Coordinates of N, CA and C in Angstrom, one line a residue:
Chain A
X252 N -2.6 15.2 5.3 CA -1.7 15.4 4.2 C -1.2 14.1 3.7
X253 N -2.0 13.7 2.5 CA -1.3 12.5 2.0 C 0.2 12.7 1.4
X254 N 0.6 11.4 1.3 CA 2.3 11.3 1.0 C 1.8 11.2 -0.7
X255 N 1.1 11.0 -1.4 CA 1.3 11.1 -2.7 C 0.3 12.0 -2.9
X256 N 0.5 12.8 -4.2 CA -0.4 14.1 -4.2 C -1.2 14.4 -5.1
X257 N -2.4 14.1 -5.0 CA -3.7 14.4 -6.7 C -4.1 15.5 -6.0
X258 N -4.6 16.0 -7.6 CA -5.7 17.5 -7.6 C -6.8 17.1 -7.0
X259 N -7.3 18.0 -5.9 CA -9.0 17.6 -5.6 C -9.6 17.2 -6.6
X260 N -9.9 18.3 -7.7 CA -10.8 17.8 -8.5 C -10.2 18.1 -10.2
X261 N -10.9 17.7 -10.9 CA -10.9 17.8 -12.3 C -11.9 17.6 -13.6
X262 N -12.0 18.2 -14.3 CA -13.3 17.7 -14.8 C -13.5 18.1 -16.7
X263 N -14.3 17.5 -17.4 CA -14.1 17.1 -18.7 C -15.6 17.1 -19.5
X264 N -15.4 17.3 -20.5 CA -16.9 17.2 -21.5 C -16.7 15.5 -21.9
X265 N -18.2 15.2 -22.1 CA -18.1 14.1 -22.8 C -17.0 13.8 -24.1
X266 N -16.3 12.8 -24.3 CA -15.5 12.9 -25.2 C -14.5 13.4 -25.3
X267 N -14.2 13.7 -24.7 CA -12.5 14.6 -23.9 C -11.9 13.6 -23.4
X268 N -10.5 14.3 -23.1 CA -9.2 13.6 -22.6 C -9.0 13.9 -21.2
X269 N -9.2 13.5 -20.3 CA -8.5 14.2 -18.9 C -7.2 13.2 -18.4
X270 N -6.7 13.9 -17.6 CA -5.6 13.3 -16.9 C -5.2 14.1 -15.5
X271 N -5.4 12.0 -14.4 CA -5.2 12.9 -13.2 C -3.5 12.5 -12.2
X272 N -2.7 13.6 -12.1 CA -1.6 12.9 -11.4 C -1.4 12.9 -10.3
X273 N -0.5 11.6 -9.7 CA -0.2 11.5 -8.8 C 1.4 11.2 -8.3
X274 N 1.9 12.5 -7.3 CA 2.8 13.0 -7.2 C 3.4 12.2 -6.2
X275 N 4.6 11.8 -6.0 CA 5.2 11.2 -5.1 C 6.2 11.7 -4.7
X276 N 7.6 11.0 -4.1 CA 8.8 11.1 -3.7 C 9.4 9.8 -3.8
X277 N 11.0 10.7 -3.5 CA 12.1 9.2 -3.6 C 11.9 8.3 -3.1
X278 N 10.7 8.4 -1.9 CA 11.0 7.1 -0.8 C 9.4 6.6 -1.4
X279 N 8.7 6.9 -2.5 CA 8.0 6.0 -2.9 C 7.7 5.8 -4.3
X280 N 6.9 6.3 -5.1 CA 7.1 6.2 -6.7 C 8.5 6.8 -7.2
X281 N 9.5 7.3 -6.7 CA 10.6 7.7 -7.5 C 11.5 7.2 -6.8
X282 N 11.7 5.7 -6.5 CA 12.0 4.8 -6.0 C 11.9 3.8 -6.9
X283 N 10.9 3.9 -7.8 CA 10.3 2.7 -8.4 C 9.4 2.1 -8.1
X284 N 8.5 2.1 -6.8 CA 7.3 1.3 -6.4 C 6.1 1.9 -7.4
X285 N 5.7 0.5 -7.8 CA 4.2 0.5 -9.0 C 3.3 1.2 -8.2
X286 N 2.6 1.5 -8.8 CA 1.1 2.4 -8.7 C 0.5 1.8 -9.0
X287 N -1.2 1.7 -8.7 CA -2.2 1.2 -9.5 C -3.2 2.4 -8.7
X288 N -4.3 2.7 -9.7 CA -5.5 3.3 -9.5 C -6.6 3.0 -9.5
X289 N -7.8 3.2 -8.3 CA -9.1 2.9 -8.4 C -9.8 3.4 -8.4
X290 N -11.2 3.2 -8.8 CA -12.3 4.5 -9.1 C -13.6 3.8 -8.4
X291 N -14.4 4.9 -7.6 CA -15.0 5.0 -7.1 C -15.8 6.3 -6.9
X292 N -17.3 5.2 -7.5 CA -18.3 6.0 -8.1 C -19.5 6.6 -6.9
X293 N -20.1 7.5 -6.4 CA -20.5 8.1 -5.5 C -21.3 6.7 -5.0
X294 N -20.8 6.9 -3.5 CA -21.9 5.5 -3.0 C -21.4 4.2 -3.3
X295 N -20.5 3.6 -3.7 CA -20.0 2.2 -3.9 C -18.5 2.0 -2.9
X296 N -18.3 0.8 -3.3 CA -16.5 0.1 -3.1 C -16.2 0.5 -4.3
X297 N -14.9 0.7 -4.0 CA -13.7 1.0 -4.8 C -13.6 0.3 -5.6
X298 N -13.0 0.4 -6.9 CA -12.7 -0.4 -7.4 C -11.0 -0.3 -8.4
X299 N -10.6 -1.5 -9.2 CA -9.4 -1.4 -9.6 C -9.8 -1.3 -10.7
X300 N -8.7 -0.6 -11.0 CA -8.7 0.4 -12.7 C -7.2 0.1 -13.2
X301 N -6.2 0.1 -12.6 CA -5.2 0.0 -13.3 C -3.9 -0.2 -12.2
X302 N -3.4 -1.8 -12.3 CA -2.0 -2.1 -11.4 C -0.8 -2.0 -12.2
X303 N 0.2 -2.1 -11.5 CA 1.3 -2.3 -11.8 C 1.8 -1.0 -12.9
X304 N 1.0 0.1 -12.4 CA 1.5 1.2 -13.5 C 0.5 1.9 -14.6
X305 N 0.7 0.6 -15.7 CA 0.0 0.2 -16.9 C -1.1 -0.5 -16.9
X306 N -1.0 -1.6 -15.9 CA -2.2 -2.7 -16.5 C -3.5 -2.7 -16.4
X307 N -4.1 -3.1 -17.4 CA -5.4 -3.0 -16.8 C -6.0 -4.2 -16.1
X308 N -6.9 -4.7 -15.2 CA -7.8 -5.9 -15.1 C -8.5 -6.3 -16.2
X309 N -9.2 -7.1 -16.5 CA -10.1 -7.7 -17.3 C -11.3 -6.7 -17.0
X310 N -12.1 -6.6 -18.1 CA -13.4 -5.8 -17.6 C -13.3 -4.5 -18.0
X311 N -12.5 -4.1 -18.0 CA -11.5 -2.5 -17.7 C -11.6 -1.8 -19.0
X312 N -12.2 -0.9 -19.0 CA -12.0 -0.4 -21.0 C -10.9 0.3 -21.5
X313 N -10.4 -0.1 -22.6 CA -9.1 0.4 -22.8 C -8.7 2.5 -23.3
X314 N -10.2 3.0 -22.4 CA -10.0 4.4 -22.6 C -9.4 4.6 -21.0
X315 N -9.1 4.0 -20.4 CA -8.5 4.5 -19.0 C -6.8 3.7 -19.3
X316 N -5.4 4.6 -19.3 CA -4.9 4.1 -19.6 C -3.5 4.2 -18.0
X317 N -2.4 4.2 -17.8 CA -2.3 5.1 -16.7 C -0.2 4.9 -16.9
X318 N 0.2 5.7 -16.2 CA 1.9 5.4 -16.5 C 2.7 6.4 -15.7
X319 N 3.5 5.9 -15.8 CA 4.6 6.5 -14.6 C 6.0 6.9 -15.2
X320 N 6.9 8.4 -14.6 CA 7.6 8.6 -15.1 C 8.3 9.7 -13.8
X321 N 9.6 9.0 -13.2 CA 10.0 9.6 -12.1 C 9.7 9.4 -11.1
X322 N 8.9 10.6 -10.5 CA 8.2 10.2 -8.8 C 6.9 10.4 -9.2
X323 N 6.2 10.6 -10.4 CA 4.5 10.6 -10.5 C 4.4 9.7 -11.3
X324 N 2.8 9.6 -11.4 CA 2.2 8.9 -12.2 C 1.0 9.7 -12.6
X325 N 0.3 9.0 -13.6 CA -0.6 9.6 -14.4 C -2.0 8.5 -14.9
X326 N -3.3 9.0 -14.3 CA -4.3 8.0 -15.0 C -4.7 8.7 -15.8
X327 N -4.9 8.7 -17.6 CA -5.4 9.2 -18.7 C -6.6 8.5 -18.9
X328 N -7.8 9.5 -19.0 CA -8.9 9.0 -19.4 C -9.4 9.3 -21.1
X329 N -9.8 8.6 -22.1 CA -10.1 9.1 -23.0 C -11.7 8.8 -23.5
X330 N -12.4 9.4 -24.1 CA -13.7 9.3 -24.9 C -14.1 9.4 -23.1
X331 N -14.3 10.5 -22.4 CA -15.0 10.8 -21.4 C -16.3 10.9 -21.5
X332 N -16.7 9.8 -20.6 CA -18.4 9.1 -20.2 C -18.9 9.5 -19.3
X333 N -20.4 10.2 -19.3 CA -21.3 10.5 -17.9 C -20.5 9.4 -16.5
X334 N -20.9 7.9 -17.0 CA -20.3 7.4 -15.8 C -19.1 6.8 -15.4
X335 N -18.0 7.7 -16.1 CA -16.7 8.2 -15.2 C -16.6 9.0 -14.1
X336 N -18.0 9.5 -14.0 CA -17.7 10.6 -13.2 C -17.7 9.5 -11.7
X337 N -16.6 10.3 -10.5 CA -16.4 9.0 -9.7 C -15.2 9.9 -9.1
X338 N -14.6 9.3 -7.9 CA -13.5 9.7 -7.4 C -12.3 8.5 -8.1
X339 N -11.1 9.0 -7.6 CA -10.2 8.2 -8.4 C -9.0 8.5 -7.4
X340 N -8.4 7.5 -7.1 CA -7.3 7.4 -6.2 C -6.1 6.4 -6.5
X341 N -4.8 7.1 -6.0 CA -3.4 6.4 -6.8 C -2.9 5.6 -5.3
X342 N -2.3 4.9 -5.7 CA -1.7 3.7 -4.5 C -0.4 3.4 -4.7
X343 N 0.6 3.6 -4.0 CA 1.9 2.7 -3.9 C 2.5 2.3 -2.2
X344 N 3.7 2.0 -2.6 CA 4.5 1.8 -1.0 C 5.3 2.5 -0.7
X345 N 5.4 3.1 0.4 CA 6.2 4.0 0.5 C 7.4 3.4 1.6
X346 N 8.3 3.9 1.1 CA 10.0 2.5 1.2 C 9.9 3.4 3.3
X347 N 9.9 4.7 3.5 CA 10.6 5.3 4.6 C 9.6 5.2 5.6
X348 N 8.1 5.1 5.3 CA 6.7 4.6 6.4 C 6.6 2.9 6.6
X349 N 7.3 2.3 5.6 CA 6.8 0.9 5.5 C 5.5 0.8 5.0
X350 N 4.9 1.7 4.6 CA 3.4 1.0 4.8 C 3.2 1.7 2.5
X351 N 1.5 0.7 2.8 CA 1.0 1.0 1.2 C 0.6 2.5 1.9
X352 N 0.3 3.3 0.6 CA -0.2 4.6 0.7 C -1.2 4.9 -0.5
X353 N -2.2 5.9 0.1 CA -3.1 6.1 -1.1 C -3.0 7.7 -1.0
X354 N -3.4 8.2 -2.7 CA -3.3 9.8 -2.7 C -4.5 10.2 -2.0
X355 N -4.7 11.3 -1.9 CA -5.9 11.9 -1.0 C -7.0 12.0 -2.1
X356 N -7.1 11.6 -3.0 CA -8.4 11.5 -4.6 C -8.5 12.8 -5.3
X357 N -9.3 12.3 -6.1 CA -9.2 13.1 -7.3 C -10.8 13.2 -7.4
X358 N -11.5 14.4 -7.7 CA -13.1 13.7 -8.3 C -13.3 14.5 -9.4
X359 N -13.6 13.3 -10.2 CA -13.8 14.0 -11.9 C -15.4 14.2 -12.1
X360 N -15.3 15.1 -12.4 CA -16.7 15.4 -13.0 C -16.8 15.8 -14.6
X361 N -18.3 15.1 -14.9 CA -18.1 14.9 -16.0 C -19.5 16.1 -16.8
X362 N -18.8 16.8 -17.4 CA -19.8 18.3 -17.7 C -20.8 18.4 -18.3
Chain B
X231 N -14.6 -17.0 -7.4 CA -14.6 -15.4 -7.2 C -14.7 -15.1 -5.6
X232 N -13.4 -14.5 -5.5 CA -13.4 -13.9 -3.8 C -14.4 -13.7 -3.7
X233 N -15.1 -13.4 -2.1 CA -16.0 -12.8 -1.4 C -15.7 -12.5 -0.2
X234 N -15.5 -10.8 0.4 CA -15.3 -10.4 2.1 C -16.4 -10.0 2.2
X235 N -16.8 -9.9 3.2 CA -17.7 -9.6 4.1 C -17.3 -8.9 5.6
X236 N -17.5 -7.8 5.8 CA -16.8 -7.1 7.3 C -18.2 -7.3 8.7
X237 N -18.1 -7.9 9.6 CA -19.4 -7.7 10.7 C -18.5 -7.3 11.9
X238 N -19.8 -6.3 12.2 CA -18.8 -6.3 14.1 C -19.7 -5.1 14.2
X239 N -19.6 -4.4 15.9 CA -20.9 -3.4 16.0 C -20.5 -2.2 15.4
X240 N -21.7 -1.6 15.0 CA -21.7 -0.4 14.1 C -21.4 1.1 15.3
X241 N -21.4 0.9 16.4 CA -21.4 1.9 17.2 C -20.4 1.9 18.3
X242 N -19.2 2.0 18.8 CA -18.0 2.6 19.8 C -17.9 3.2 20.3
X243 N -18.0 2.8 22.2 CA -17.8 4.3 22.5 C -16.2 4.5 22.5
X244 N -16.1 6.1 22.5 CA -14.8 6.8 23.3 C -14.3 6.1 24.2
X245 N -12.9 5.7 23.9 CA -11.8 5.3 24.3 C -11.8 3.8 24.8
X246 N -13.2 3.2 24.4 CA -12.7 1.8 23.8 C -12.3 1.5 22.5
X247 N -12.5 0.0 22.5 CA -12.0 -1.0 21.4 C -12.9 -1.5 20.3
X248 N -12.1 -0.8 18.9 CA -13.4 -1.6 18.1 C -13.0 -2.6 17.5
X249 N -13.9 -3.5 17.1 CA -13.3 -5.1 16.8 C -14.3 -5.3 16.1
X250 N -13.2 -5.6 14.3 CA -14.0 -5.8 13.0 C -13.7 -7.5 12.7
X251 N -14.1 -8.1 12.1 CA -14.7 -9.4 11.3 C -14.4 -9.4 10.1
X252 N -13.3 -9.9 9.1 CA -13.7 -9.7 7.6 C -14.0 -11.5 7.3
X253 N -14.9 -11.9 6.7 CA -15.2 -13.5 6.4 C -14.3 -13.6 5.2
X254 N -14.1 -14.4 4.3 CA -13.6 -14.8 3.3 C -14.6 -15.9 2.8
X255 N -14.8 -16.0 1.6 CA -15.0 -16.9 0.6 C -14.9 -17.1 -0.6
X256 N -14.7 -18.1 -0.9 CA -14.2 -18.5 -2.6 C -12.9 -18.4 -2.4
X257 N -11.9 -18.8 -1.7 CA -10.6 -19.0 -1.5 C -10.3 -18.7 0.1
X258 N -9.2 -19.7 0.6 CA -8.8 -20.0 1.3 C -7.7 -18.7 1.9
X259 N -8.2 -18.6 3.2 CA -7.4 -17.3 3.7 C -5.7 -17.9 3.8
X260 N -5.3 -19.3 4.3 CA -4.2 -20.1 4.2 C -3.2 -19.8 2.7
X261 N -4.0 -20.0 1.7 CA -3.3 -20.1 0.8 C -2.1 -18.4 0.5
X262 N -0.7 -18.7 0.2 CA 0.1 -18.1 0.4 C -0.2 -16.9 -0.6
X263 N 0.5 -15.4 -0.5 CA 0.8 -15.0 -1.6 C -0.1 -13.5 -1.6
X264 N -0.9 -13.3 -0.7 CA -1.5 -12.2 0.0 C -1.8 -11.2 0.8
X265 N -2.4 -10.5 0.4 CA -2.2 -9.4 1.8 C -3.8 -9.5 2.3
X266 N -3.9 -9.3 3.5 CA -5.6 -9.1 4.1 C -5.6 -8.0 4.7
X267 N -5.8 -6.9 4.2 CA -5.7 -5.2 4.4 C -7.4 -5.2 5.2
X268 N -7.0 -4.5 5.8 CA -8.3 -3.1 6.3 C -7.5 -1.8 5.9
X269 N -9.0 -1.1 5.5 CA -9.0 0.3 5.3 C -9.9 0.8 5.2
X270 N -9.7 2.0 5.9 CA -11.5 2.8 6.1 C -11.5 4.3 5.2
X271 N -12.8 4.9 5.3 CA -12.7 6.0 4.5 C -13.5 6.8 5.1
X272 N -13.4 8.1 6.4 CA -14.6 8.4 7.3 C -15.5 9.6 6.0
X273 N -16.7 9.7 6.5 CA -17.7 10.2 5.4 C -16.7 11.5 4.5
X274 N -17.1 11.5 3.4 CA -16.3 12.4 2.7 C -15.3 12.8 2.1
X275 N -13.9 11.7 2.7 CA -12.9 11.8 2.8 C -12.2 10.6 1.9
X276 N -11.0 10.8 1.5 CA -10.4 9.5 1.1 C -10.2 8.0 2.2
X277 N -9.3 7.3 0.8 CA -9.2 6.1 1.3 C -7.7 6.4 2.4
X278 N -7.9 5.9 3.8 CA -6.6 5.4 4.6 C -6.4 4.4 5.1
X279 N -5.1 4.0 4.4 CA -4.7 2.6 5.2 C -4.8 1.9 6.2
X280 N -5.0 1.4 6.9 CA -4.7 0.7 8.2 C -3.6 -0.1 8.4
X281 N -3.8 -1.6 7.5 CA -2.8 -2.3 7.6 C -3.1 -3.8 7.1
X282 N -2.0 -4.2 6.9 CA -2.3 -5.9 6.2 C -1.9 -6.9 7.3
X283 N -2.1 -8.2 7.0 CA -1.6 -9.2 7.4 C -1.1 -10.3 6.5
X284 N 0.0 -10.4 5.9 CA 0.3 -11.8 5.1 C 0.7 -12.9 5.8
X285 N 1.7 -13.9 4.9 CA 2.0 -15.1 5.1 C 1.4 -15.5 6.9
X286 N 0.1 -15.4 7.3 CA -0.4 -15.7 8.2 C 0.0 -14.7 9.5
X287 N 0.9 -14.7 9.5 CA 1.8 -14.0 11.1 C 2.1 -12.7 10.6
X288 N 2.7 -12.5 9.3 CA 3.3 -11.0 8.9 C 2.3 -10.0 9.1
X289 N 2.8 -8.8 10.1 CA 2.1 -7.7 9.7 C 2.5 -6.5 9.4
X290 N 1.8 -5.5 8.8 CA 2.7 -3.9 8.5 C 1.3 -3.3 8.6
X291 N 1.7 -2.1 9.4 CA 0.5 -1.4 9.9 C 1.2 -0.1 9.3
X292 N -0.1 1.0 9.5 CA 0.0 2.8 9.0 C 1.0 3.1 10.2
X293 N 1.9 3.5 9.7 CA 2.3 4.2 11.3 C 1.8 5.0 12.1
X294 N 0.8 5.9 11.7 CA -0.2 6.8 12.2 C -1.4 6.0 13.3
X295 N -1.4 4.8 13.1 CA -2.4 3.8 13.5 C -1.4 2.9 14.3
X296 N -0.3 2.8 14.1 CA 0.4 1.3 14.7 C 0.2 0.9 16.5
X297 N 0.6 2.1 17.1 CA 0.5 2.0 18.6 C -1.0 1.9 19.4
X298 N -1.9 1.4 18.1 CA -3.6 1.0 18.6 C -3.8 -0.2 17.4
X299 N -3.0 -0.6 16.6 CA -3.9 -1.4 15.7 C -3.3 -3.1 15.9
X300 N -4.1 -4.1 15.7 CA -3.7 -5.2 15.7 C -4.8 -6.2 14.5
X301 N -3.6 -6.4 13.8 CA -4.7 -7.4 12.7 C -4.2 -8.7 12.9
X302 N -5.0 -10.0 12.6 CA -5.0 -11.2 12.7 C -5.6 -12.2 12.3
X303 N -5.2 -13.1 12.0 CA -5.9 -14.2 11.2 C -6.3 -15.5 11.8
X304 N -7.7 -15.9 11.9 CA -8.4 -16.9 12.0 C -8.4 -18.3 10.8
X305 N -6.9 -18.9 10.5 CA -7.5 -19.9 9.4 C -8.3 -21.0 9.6
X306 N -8.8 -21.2 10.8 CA -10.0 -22.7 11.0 C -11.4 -21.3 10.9
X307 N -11.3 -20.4 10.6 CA -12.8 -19.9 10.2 C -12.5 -19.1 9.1
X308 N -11.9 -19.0 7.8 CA -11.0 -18.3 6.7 C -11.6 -16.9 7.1
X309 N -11.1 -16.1 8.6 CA -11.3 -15.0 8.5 C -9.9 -14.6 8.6
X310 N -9.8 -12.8 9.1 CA -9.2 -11.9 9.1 C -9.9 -10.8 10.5
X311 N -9.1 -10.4 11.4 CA -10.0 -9.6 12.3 C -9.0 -8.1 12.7
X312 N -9.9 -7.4 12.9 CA -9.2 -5.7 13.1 C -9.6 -5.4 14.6
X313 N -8.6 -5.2 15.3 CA -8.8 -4.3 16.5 C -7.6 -2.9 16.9
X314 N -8.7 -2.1 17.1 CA -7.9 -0.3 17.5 C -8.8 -0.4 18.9
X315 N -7.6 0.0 19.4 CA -7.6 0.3 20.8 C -7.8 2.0 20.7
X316 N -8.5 2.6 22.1 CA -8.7 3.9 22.6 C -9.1 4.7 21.6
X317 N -10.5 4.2 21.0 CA -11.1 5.1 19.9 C -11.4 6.4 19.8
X318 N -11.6 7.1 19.2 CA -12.3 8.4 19.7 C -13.0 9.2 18.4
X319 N -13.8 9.9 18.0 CA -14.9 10.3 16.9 C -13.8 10.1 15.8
X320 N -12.4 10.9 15.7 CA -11.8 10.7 14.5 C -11.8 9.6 13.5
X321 N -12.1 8.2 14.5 CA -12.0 7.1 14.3 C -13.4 6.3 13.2
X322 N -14.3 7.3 13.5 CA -15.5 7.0 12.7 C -15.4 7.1 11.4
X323 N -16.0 5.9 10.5 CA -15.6 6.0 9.1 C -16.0 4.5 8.6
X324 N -16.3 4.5 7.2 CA -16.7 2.9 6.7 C -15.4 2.0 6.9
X325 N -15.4 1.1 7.2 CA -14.2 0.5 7.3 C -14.5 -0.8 6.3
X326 N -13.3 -0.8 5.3 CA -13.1 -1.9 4.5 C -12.5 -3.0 4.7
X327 N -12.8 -4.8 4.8 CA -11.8 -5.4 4.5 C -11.3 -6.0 3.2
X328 N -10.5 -6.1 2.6 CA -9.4 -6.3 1.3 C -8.5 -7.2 1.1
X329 N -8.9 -8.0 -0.3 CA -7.6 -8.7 -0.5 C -6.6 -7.7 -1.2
X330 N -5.4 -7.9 -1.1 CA -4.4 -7.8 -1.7 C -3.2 -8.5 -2.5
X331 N -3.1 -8.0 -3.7 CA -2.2 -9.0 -4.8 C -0.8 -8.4 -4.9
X332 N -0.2 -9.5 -5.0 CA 1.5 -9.0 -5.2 C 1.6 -8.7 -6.5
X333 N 2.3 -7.2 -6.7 CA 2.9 -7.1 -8.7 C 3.8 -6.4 -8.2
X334 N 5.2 -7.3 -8.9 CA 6.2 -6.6 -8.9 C 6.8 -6.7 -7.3
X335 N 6.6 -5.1 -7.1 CA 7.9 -4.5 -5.7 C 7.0 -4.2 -4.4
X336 N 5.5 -4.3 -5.1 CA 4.4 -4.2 -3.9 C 3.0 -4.7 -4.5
X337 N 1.9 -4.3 -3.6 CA 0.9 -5.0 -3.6 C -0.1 -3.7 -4.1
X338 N -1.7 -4.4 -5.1 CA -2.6 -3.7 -4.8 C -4.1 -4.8 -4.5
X339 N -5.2 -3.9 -4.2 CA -6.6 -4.6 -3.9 C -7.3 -5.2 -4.9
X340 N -7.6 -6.5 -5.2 CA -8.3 -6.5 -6.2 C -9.6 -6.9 -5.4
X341 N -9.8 -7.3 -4.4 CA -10.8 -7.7 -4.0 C -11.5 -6.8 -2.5
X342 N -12.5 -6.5 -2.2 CA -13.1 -5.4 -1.4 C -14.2 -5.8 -1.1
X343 N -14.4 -5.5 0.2 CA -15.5 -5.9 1.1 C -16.4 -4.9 0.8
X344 N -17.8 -4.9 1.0 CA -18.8 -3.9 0.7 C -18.7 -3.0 2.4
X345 N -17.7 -3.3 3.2 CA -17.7 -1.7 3.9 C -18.7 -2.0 5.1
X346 N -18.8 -1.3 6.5 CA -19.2 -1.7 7.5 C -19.2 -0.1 7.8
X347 N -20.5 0.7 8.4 CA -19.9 2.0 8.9 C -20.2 1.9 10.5
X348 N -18.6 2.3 11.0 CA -18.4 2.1 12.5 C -18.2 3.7 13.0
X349 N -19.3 3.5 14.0 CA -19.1 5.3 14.5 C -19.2 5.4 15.8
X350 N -18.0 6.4 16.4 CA -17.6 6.1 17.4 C -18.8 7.5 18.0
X351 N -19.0 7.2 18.9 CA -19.9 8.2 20.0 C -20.5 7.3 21.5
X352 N -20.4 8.3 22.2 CA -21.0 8.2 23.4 C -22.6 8.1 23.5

């Protein structure tokens, strides 16, 4: 049972909008602790998609956008691509474990 | 451009010790301002934490892991090293080592090891 909470799965036509959330508590995103999300594509390392909430890394296309409001957060994908398809996981710190925490993933598939 | 690397044996038995290696290169494990996380992912399943090591000595472990985990830093070989005590199959899974960046109120990964799969069996 992860402490922050995504849908198993979710999924999108090319060129669609999806969005995946990630659910918290007071003692971690509704707290205030930043999020960032990574994606990872069947068979690879992880990768970073979006810190501090909003931001993106360099490299990063500006159809993956992501934001927070309360105790969740949210990665919006837009102009959905064959290779988005990938798992996708949310990250913060949770104030009452001490420790970082990741959501249990998301996997998008792309139809 | 960072580079980790994880080595150590791919096979454990039950209710020993597994003991992972992350190398570093293209930056200095010394230099401040970091976290040097493991984290594994056993087949299938998501990502779980293990735990970091910063400012050299600092550590913060999963609590779920704490009463078996010990992470540590080698700066005369710019590594980072993982040991869990009294393994057992649960424990099987790729294990990652990780830098970690500070923003803000906490930290995320920008940098990741290509993963080591350690499986525990008799």
């Amino acid at each position: 049972q992860s402490v922050l909470t995504q849908p198993p799965s979710v999924s999108g036509a090319p060129g669609q909008r999806v969005t995946i959330s990630c659910t918290g508590s007071s003692s971690n995103i509704g707290t205030g602790y930043d999020v960032h999300w990574y994606q990872q594509p069947p068979g690879t390392v992880p990768k970073l998609l979006i810190y501090g909430n909003n931001n993106r890394p360099s490299g990063v296309p500006d159809r993956f956008s992501g934001s927070r409001s309360g105790a969740s957060a949210s990665l919006a994908i837009t102009g959905l691509q064959p290779e988005d398809e990938a798992d996708y996981y949310c990250q913060s710190f949770d104030t009452s474990l001490s420790a970082w925490v990741f959501g249990g993933g998301t996997k998008l598939t792309v139809l | 451009q960072v580079q980790l690397q994880e080595s150590g044996p791919g096979l454990v038995k039950p209710s020993q010790t597994l003991s992972l290696t992350c190398s570093v290169s293209g930056g200095s494990i010394s230099r401040g301002g970091y976290y040097w996380n493991w984290i594994r992912q056993p087949a299938g399943k998501g990502l779980d934490w293990i735990g970091h090591i910063y400012a050299s000595e600092n550590t913060r472990y999963s609590p779920s892991l704490k009463s078996r985990v010990t992470i540590s830093v080698d700066a005369s070989k710019n590594q980072f090293s993982l040991k869990l005590t009294s393994v057992t199959a649960a424990d099987t899974a790729v294990y990652y080592c990780a830098r970690g960046d500070h923003h803000d109120n906490n930290g995320y990964i920008d940098y990741w090891g290509q993963g080591t799969l350690v499986t525990v069996s008799s």
